[in-house]
Structures are given as structure tokens and as C-alpha cells.
XYZ file of C-alpha atoms in Angstrom:
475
model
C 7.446 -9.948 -1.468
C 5.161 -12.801 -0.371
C 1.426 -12.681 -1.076
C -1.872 -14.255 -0.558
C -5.417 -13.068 -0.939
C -6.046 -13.464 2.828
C -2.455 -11.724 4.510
C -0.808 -9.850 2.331
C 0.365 -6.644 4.263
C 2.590 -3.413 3.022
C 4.112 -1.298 5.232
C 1.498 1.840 4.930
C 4.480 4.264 5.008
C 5.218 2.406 1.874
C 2.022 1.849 0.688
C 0.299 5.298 0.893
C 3.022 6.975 -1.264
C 0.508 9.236 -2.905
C 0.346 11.148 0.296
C 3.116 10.376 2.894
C 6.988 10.806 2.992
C 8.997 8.296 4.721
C 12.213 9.117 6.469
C 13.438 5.520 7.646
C 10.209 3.154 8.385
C 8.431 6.159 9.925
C 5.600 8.183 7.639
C 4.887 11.651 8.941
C 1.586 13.304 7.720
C 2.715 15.847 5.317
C 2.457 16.687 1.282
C 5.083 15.643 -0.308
C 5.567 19.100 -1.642
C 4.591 21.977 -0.063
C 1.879 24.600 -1.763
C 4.815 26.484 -2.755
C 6.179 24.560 -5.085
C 3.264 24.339 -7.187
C 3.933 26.396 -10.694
C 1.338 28.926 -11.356
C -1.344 30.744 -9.664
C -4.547 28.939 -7.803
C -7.875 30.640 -8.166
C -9.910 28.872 -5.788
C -13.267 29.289 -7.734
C -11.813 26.979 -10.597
C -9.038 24.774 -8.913
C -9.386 22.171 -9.278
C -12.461 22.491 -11.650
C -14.787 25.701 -12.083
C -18.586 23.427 -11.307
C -20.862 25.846 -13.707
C -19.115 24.532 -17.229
C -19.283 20.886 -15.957
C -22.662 20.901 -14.758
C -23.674 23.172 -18.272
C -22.626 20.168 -19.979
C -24.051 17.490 -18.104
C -27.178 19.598 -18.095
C -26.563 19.169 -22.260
C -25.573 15.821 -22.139
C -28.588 14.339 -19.892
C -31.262 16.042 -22.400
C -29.459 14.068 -25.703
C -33.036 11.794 -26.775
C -30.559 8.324 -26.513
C -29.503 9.554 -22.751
C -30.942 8.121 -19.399
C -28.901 8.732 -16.337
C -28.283 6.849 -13.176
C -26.748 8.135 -9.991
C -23.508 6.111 -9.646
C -21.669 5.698 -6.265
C -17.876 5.595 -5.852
C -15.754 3.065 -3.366
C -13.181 5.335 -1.909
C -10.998 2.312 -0.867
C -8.330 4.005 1.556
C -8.258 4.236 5.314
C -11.712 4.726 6.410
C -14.353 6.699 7.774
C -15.436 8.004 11.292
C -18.669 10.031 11.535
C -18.015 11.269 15.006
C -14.900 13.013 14.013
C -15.556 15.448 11.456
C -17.125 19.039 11.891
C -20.753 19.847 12.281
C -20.657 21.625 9.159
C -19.334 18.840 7.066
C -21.598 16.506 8.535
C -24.091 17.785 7.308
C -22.582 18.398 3.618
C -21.820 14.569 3.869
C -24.744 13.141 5.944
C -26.521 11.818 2.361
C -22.972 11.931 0.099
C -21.118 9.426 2.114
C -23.816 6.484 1.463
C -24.749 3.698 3.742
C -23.808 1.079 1.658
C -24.228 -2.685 2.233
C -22.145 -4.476 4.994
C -19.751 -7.565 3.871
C -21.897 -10.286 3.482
C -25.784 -8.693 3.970
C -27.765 -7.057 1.068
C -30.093 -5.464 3.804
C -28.416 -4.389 6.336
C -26.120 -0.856 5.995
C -23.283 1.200 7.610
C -21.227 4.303 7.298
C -18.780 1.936 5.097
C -17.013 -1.317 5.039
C -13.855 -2.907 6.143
C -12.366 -5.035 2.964
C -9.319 -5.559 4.661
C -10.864 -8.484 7.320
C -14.070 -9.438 7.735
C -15.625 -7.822 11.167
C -13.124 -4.860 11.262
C -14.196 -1.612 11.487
C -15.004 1.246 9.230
C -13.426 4.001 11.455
C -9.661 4.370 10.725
C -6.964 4.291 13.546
C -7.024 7.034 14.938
C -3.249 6.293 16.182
C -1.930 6.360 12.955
C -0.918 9.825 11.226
C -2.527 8.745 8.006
C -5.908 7.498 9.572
C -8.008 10.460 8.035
C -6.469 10.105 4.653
C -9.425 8.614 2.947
C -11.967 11.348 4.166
C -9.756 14.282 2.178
C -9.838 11.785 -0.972
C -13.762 11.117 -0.236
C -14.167 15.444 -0.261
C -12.287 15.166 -3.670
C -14.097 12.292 -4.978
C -17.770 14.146 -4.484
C -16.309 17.321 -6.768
C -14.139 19.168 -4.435
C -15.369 21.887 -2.465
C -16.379 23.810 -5.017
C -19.140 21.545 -5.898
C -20.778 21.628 -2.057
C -23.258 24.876 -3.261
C -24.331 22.775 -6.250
C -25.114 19.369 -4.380
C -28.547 20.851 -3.205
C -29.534 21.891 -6.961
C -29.228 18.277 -8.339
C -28.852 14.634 -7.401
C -27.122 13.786 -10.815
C -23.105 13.883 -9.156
C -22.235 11.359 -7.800
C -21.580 9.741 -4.174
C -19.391 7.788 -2.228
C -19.057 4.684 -0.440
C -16.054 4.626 2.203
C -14.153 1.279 2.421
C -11.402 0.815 4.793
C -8.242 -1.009 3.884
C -6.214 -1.196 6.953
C -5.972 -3.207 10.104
C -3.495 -2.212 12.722
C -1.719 0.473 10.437
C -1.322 -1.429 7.592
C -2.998 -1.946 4.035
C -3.991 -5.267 3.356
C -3.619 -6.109 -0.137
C -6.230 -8.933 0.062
C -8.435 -5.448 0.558
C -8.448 -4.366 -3.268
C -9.687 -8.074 -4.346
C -12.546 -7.736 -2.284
C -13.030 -4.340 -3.079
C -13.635 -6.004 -6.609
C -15.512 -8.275 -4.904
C -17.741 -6.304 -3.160
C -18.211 -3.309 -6.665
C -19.581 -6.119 -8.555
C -21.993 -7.434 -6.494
C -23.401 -3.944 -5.079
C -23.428 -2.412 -8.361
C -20.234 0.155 -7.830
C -18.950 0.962 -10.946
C -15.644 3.332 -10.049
C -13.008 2.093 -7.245
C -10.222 4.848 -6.175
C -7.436 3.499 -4.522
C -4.134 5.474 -3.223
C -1.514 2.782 -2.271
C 0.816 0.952 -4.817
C 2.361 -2.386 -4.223
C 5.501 -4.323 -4.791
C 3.546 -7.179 -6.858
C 0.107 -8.515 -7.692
C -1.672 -10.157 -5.223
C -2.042 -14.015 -5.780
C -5.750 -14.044 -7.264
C -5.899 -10.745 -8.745
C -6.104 -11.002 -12.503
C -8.504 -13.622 -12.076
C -10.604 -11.334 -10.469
C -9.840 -8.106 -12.904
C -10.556 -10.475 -15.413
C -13.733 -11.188 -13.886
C -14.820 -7.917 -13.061
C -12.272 -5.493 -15.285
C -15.360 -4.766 -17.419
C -17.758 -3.792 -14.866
C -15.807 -2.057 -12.248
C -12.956 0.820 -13.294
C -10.211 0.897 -11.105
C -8.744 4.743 -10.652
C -5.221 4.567 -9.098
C -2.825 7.431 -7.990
C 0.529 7.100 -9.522
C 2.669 7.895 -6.796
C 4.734 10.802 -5.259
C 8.265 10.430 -5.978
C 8.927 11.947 -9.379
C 9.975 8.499 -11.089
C 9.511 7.405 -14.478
C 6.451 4.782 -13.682
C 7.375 2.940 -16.910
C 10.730 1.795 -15.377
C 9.869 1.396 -11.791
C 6.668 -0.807 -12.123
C 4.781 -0.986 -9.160
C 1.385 -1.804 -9.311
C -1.425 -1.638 -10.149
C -0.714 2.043 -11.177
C 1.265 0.429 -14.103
C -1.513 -1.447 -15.423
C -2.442 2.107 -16.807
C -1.950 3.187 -20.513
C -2.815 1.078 -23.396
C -5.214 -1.932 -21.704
C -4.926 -5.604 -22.566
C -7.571 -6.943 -24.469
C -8.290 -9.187 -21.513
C -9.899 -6.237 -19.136
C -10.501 -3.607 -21.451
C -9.913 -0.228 -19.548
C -10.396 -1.337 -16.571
C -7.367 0.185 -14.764
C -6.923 3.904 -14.802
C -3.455 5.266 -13.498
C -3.727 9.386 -12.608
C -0.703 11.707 -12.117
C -0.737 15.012 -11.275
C -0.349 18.548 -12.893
C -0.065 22.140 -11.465
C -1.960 25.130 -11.758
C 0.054 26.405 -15.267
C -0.903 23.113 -16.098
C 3.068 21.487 -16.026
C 3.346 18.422 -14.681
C 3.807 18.677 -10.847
C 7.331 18.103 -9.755
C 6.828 15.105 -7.473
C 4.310 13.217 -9.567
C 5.315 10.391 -11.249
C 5.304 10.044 -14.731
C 5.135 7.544 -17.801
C 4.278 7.453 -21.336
C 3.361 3.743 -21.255
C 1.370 3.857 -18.401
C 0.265 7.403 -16.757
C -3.058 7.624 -18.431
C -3.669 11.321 -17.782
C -3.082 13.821 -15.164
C -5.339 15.850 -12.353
C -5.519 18.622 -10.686
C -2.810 17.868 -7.353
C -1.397 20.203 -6.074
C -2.665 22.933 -3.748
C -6.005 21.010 -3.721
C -7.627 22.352 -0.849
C -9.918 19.803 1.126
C -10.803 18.461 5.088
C -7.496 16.756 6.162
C -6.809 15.388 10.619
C -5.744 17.297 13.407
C -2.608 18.237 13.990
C -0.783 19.758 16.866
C -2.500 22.881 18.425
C -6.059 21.801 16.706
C -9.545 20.694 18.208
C -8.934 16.505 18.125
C -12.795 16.026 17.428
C -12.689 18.222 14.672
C -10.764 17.985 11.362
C -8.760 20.876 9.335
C -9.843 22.105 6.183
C -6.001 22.781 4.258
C -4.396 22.689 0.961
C -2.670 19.453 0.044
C -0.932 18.172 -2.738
C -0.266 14.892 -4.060
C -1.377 12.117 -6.712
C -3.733 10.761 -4.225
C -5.977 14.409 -4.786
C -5.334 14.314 -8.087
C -6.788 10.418 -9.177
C -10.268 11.435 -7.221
C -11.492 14.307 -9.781
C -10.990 11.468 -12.428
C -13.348 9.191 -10.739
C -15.764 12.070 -10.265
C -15.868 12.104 -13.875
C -15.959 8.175 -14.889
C -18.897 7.629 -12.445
C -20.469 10.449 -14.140
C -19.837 9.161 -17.562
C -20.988 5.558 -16.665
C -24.122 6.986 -15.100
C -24.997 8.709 -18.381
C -24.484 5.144 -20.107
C -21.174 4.936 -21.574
C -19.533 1.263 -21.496
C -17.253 0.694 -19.570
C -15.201 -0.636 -22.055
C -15.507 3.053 -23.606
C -14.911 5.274 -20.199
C -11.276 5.095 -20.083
C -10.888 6.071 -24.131
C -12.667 8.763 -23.448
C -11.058 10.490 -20.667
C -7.931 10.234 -22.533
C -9.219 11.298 -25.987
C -11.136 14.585 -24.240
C -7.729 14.935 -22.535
C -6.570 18.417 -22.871
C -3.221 17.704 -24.616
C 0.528 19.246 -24.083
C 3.167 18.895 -26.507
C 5.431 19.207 -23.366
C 3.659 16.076 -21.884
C 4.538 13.429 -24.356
C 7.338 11.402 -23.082
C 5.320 12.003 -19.371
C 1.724 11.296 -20.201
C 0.257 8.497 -22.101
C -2.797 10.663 -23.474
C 0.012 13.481 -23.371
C -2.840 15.378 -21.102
C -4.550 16.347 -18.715
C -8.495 15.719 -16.952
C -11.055 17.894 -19.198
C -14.543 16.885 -17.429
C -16.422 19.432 -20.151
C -14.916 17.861 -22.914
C -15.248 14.123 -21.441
C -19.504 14.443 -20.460
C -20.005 15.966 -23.988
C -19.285 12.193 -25.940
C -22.925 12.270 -27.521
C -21.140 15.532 -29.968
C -18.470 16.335 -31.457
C -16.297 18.854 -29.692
C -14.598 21.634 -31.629
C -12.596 23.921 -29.900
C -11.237 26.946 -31.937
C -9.198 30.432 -31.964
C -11.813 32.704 -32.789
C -9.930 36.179 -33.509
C -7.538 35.113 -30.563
C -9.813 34.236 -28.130
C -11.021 30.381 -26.817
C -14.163 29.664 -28.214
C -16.190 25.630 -27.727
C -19.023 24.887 -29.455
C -20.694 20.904 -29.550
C -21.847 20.017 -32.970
C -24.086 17.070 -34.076
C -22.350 13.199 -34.655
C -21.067 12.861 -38.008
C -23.912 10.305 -38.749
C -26.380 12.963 -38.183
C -24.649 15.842 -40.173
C -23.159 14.189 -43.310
C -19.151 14.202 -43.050
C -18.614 10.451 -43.516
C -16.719 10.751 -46.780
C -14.565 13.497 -45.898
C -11.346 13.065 -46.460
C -8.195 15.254 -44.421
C -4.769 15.190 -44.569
C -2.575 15.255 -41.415
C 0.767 15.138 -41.059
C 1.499 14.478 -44.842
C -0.973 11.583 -44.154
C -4.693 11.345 -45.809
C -7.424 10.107 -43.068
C -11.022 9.277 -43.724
C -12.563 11.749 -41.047
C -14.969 9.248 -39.602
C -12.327 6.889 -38.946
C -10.290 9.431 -36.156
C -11.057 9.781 -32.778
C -9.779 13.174 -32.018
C -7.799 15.872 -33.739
C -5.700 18.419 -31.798
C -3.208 21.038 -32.667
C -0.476 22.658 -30.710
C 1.779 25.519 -31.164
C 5.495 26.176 -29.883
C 7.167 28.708 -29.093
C 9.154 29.134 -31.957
C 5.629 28.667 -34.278
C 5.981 25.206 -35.368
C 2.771 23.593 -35.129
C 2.116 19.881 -33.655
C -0.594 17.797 -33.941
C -2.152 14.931 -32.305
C -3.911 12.260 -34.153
C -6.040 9.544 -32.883
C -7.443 6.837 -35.078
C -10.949 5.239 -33.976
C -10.332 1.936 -32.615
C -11.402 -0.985 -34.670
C -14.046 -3.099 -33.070
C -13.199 -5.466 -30.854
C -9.307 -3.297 -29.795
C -8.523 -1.129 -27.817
C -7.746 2.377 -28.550
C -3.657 2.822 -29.251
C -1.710 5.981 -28.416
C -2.066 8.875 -30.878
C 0.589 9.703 -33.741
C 2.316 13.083 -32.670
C 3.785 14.576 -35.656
C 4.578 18.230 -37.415
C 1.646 19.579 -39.199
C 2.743 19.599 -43.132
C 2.128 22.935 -45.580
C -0.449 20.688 -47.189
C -2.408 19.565 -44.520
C -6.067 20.307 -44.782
C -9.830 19.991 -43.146
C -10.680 21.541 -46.200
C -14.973 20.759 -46.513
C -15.093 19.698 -42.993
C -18.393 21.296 -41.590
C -20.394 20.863 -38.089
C -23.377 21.740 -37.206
C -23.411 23.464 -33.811
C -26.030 21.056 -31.178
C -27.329 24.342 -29.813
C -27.626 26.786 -32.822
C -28.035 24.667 -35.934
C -25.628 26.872 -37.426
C -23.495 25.045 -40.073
C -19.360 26.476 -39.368
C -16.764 25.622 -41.576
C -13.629 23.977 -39.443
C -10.175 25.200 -40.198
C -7.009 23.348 -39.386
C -4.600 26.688 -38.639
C -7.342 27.870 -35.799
C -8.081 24.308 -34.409
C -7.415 23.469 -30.891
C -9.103 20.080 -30.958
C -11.936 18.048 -32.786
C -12.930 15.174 -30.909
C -15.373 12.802 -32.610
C -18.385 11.909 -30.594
C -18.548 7.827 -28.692
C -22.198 6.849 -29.362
């Protein structure tokens, strides 16, 4: 496929594959599997997140003494926003979530969003084309989900969002992710979400994520059709998985999981380069009119797809930015707070998926236990502040200095045999490589490993047969 920064076009059937089906050259508006084929049961309240354990631990988090946090904004570039066509009630949820952010080319003047895909087009999608309100049921997504609208008048600490369109005439412009760059760096947006893959790189592109990779994370939906990612290629979603040293996390490719927490059916998958998964499926948010339905007004349904699954990860990276992690840092920890699978590990790079508790808590350590049978969490103090540095553990058959592992986690099968996950901490200056996956051994250990709980003080032995995960704190 030809390309250049200034008219590169895909076909948005094509392009949109995290949300459309294409029968021929024609996309119709529709999931690209229906609510009943997601595995497991949806409660509402807590799919795709329950908002009191997040916001407990951001509460937490914020009041650590090294903590300041900043209210970030995410760029949902996709296909635009229209004020006038959305209902009353939403507006209002929206009126000071959907920011007036910069035009192209003034630092003083504003608007509902910007076009990225030519200078002078408009904001407000086509509202000829099926997929024109796409980017508004991301943008719902992006700020939290529904179940966050009852919170947003209790705190301005979650983030926003910043619409960018990246269509003319029906099409995405490629050129439109390169100035998305573009336009993040120079307005201070830390998080990009994109939905639309591509045949290639555009010409220019790695000089620009090389420019920018460390100061603007790009989350990207993996795409709809069930492939193995690893063999198929298209990008940038396969920029995900381990980063080059040359843009260090910059690129974060999301797939999608159901309610049981399997990996949905029509999401793509990779061990190379699906970074984690999402909530997707049955995902209810505002989504256009169809047939029979008020035109002015849009729907509020369930969807499904990897385009409603890559928003609720960068819900969580602008959080984690705006509490001052690097960015450099942002994408290790999503995948190393990753709640893991031993049936994800030829699917999922982290083998995991999206644990926003786990992910805000990176000033502790998190241990998660059995306790008598039942899920217990407690945060514990950094290793440097509660003296473990010596320990030594065996994993595996392996010994490990304790302060030199990122994150611990055990699994059980069905049949008993017990797996664990072991992550070493990155040496400075790398980046953080995929975790060994091995059989725990009769002579593995945590014997002497304490923590001392960040709320209590109490001191609690930790016990390898009861573990769920120990992930090391990223101060």
C-alpha cells in the first residue's frame, strides 16, 4: 500500500476493524459478536470495572508523601465529535469531560475537538457514514464507563478527554495518527487511543514515535477477527509486547476478554505483541441511531469489541501518569499488575488481563492471598522501607534475590498442579522482558519474606502455597 504523511487513506471498513464487519467493501454498524456470545455472566455494577475499589486506591495512592497528582486528558483519536447530537442528559455528563482543547495551529483559541486528518476539517463526524458516532462510545469508555458518571461530581482526579477526528469523506487518514503525535506533544496529552489498524507504517512515523514515544503512550485496539496478531502484523497494534529500546513503551496493543474472564472469541490475540486484555464485550455505552430511533438523539446499548476494550486501559495510564509515573514505566506496569491466566499464555503477552487496583497501587507492594479460602489484598510498605533486600526465594527450582523481581504470581489447575509467573526487575537502562512461566518445585520457598501492611503496620508473614500475586512496588 502506498503512503505519505499528507494522503495516506484506508478504506474505513478496513480500517475500523475493532468495531465494524465488512461483507464485500461495505461496513455495516454492528459488534462483531453479539452480547450472546460473551462467556459468563455481566453484572452491570462491576463490568467493566466496579469504581469504589479503583477510586479506594487512588484515594491511597494520591496521599503516599512522594505523590502529587495532575489531571491528565486523553486524545480519543477516532471519528469525531458532534455536540448537537447527543442527549440532553449526556450533555450534561460530558459538557466539562469532553475538553475544549486547542485548535491545530492556535494555543488560545479552543473547540469541541480537532480534525488531525486535514487541516480546516471539521470535528463533527459524517453523519452519512454508519461508523460516524464510533468515537463518542470509545470517548464514554475512555472517561470510566458509565459506572464512573455518579463519581465524576465527587472528584476531579479521573481523567478527561479530548476528541480528535480522523476521517475526511469516510475514510481514516493515516497522516491523522502523526499529527495526533504531533499535536499530544505540544498540548501536553500524555495517552492517545486509537481504533483502526493499517496495512504499513506511514512514511514519517518512527521518526516521530521516536520523537515523542517517551512522552505520549499510544493505546491501540488489536482488532476483531480472532487472528493470531503475531503472524498477521498489521500495525501499529503489533508494535505491542516487549518495546524497542528506541521508544520505550510507548505503544500499547489491548485485546479483549469476557466476563469469566476467557479471552473473547473474536479478539485477536498474540504472545509477542497483545500486551494485555480489557473488558470488551457486552460493554454497555452511548452508540448512533439506528432504524426506528430519534436521529438527534443517540442509543445507549451494549457493544462488544477491542475498540471498548483498549479505552479502560487508557483510563488507567492517564491516571498513572497523572500520579507521576514515567512514562517509560506506565506500560511495565499495567502488564506486571496484570491479573494473570495460565490459560492466556500463548494469547497474551503479560498472559493477563487490565487490574486498575493493582496498577494505581505502584508506590506498595501488592500481596494478594487465600486467606482460609477466601480473596484477601492488602498493600504493604516498599522493600526499602521494610527491610527484605537480602531475602533470598526459590522459584521454580531457581534461587532469586527478592528485590531483584518484579512480580510473583501463582496459579492453580485443575488437576492441582501449581504454575507460577516470574518477573525479573528490569536492569536500568532495558526494558522489562516477558516473565518465566514454569511449575512450582516441592522446594520452592518465600520462607522469611515479611510485609508490612501500608494501612495497619501489621508485620504478615507471606507464604508461597496461599499466594496469588506479589508485585514489587515502581518508585
Amino acid at each position: 500500500m502506498a503512503s505519505s504523511d499528507d494522503a495516506v487513506t484506508v478504506n474505513a471498513a478496513q480500517a475500523l476493524i475493532s468495531y465494524s464487519s465488512v461483507v464485500g467493501d461495505q461496513p455495516f454498524l454492528v459488534s462483531p459478536k453479539s452480547d450472546a456470545a460473551c462467556s459468563g455472566t455481566v453484572n452491570p455494577e462491576a463490568w467493566p470495572f466496579a469504581p469504589e475499589p479503583i477510586l479506594r486506591q487512588l484515594s491511597q495512592t494520591i496521599r503516599h508523601p512522594d505523590i502529587e497528582y495532575d489531571q491528565q486528558t486523553i486524545l480519543v483519536l477516532d471519528t469525531g465529535f458532534n455536540r448537537q447530537h447527543v442527549p440532553p442528559y449526556w450533555t450534561d455528563f460530558a459538557q466539562d469531560l469532553i475538553k475544549r482543547i486547542p485548535r491545530q495551529g492556535s494555543a488560545t483559541r479552543r473547540a469541541d475537538g480537532v480534525n488531525l486528518a486535514f487541516a480546516g476539517g471539521a470535528i463533527s463526524p459524517d453523519q452519512n457514514y454508519d461508523l460516524g458516532w464510533h468515537g463518542l462510545s470509545v470517548a464514554e469508555i475512555a472517561l470510566g464507563s458509565r459506572n464512573f458518571h455518579d463519581f465524576r461530581s465527587l472528584t476531579d482526579l479521573l481523567p478527561s478527554v479530548g476528541m480528535a477526528n480522523a476521517m475526511h469523506n469516510g475514510r481514516i487518514q493515516a497522516s491523522s495518527l502523526i499529527n495526533a503525535y504531533d499535536y499530544a506533544s505540544r498540548h501536553d496529552i500524555a495517552v492517545i487511543n486509537m481504533s483502526f489498524l493499517l496495512g504499513q507504517s506511514p512514511s514519517g512515523f518512527l521518526e516521530v514515535l521516536s520523537r515523542h514515544g517517551n512522552n505520549v503512550l499510544l493505546v491501540v485496539a488489536a482488532g476483531n477477527d480472532g487472528e493470531d496478531l503475531d503472524k498477521v502484523g498489521q500495525w501499529p497494534a503489533s508494535m505491542g509486547g516487549e518495546s524497542s529500546p528506541a521508544a520505550i513503551g510507548s505503544v500499547i496493543t489491548v485485546g479483549s476478554h469476557d466476563p469469566d474472564g476467557s479471552i473473547s472469541s473474536f479478539s485477536r490475540r498474540g504472545d509477542r505483541t497483545i500486551d494485555l486484555l480489557a473488558p470488551g464485550c457486552g460493554i454497555v455505552t452511548v452508540d448512533g441511531p439506528t432504524q426506528g430511533d430519534n436521529p438527534e438523539t443517540l442509543a445507549v446499548r451494549s457493544v462488544s469489541g477491542t475498540s471498548f476494550a483498549a479505552p479502560s486501559v487508557s483510563f488507567v495510564a492517564a491516571m498513572l501518569h497523572g500520579l507521576g509515573l514515567p512514562f517509560g514505566d506506565i506500560k511495565g506496569r499495567l502488564i506486571l499488575s496484570a491479573d494473570v491466566s495460565n490459560a492466556l499464555d500463548s494469547n497474551v503477552y503479560s498472559r493477563g488481563r487490565l487490574n486498575p487496583e493493582d496498577a494505581l497501587a505502584f508506590p506498595f507492594i501488592v500481596y494478594r492471598f487465600d486467606n482460609d479460602g477466601s480473596p484477601s489484598r492488602v498493600t504493604a510498605e516498599p522493600l526499602d522501607v521494610f527491610p527484605n533486600l537480602a531475602i533470598q526465594v526459590t522459584l521454580c527450582g531457581e534461587p532469586y534475590l527478592l528485590h531483584e523481581l518484579s512480580k510473583i504470581a501463582r496459579r492453580v489447575e485443575d488437576d492441582g498442579t501449581a504454575m507460577l509467573h516470574v518477573w525479573e526487575r528490569p536492569l536500568a537502562g532495558t526494558t522489562l522482558s516477558r516473565g518465566e512461566y514454569c511449575q512450582q518445585q516441592p522446594g520452592d520457598t518465600m520462607a522469611n519474606t515479611q510485609i508490612r501492611d501500608a494501612t495497619t503496620g501489621q508485620v504478615r508473614d507471606v507464604q508461597l502455597d496461599n499466594l496469588r500475586d506479589f508485585i514489587l512496588s515502581m518508585r
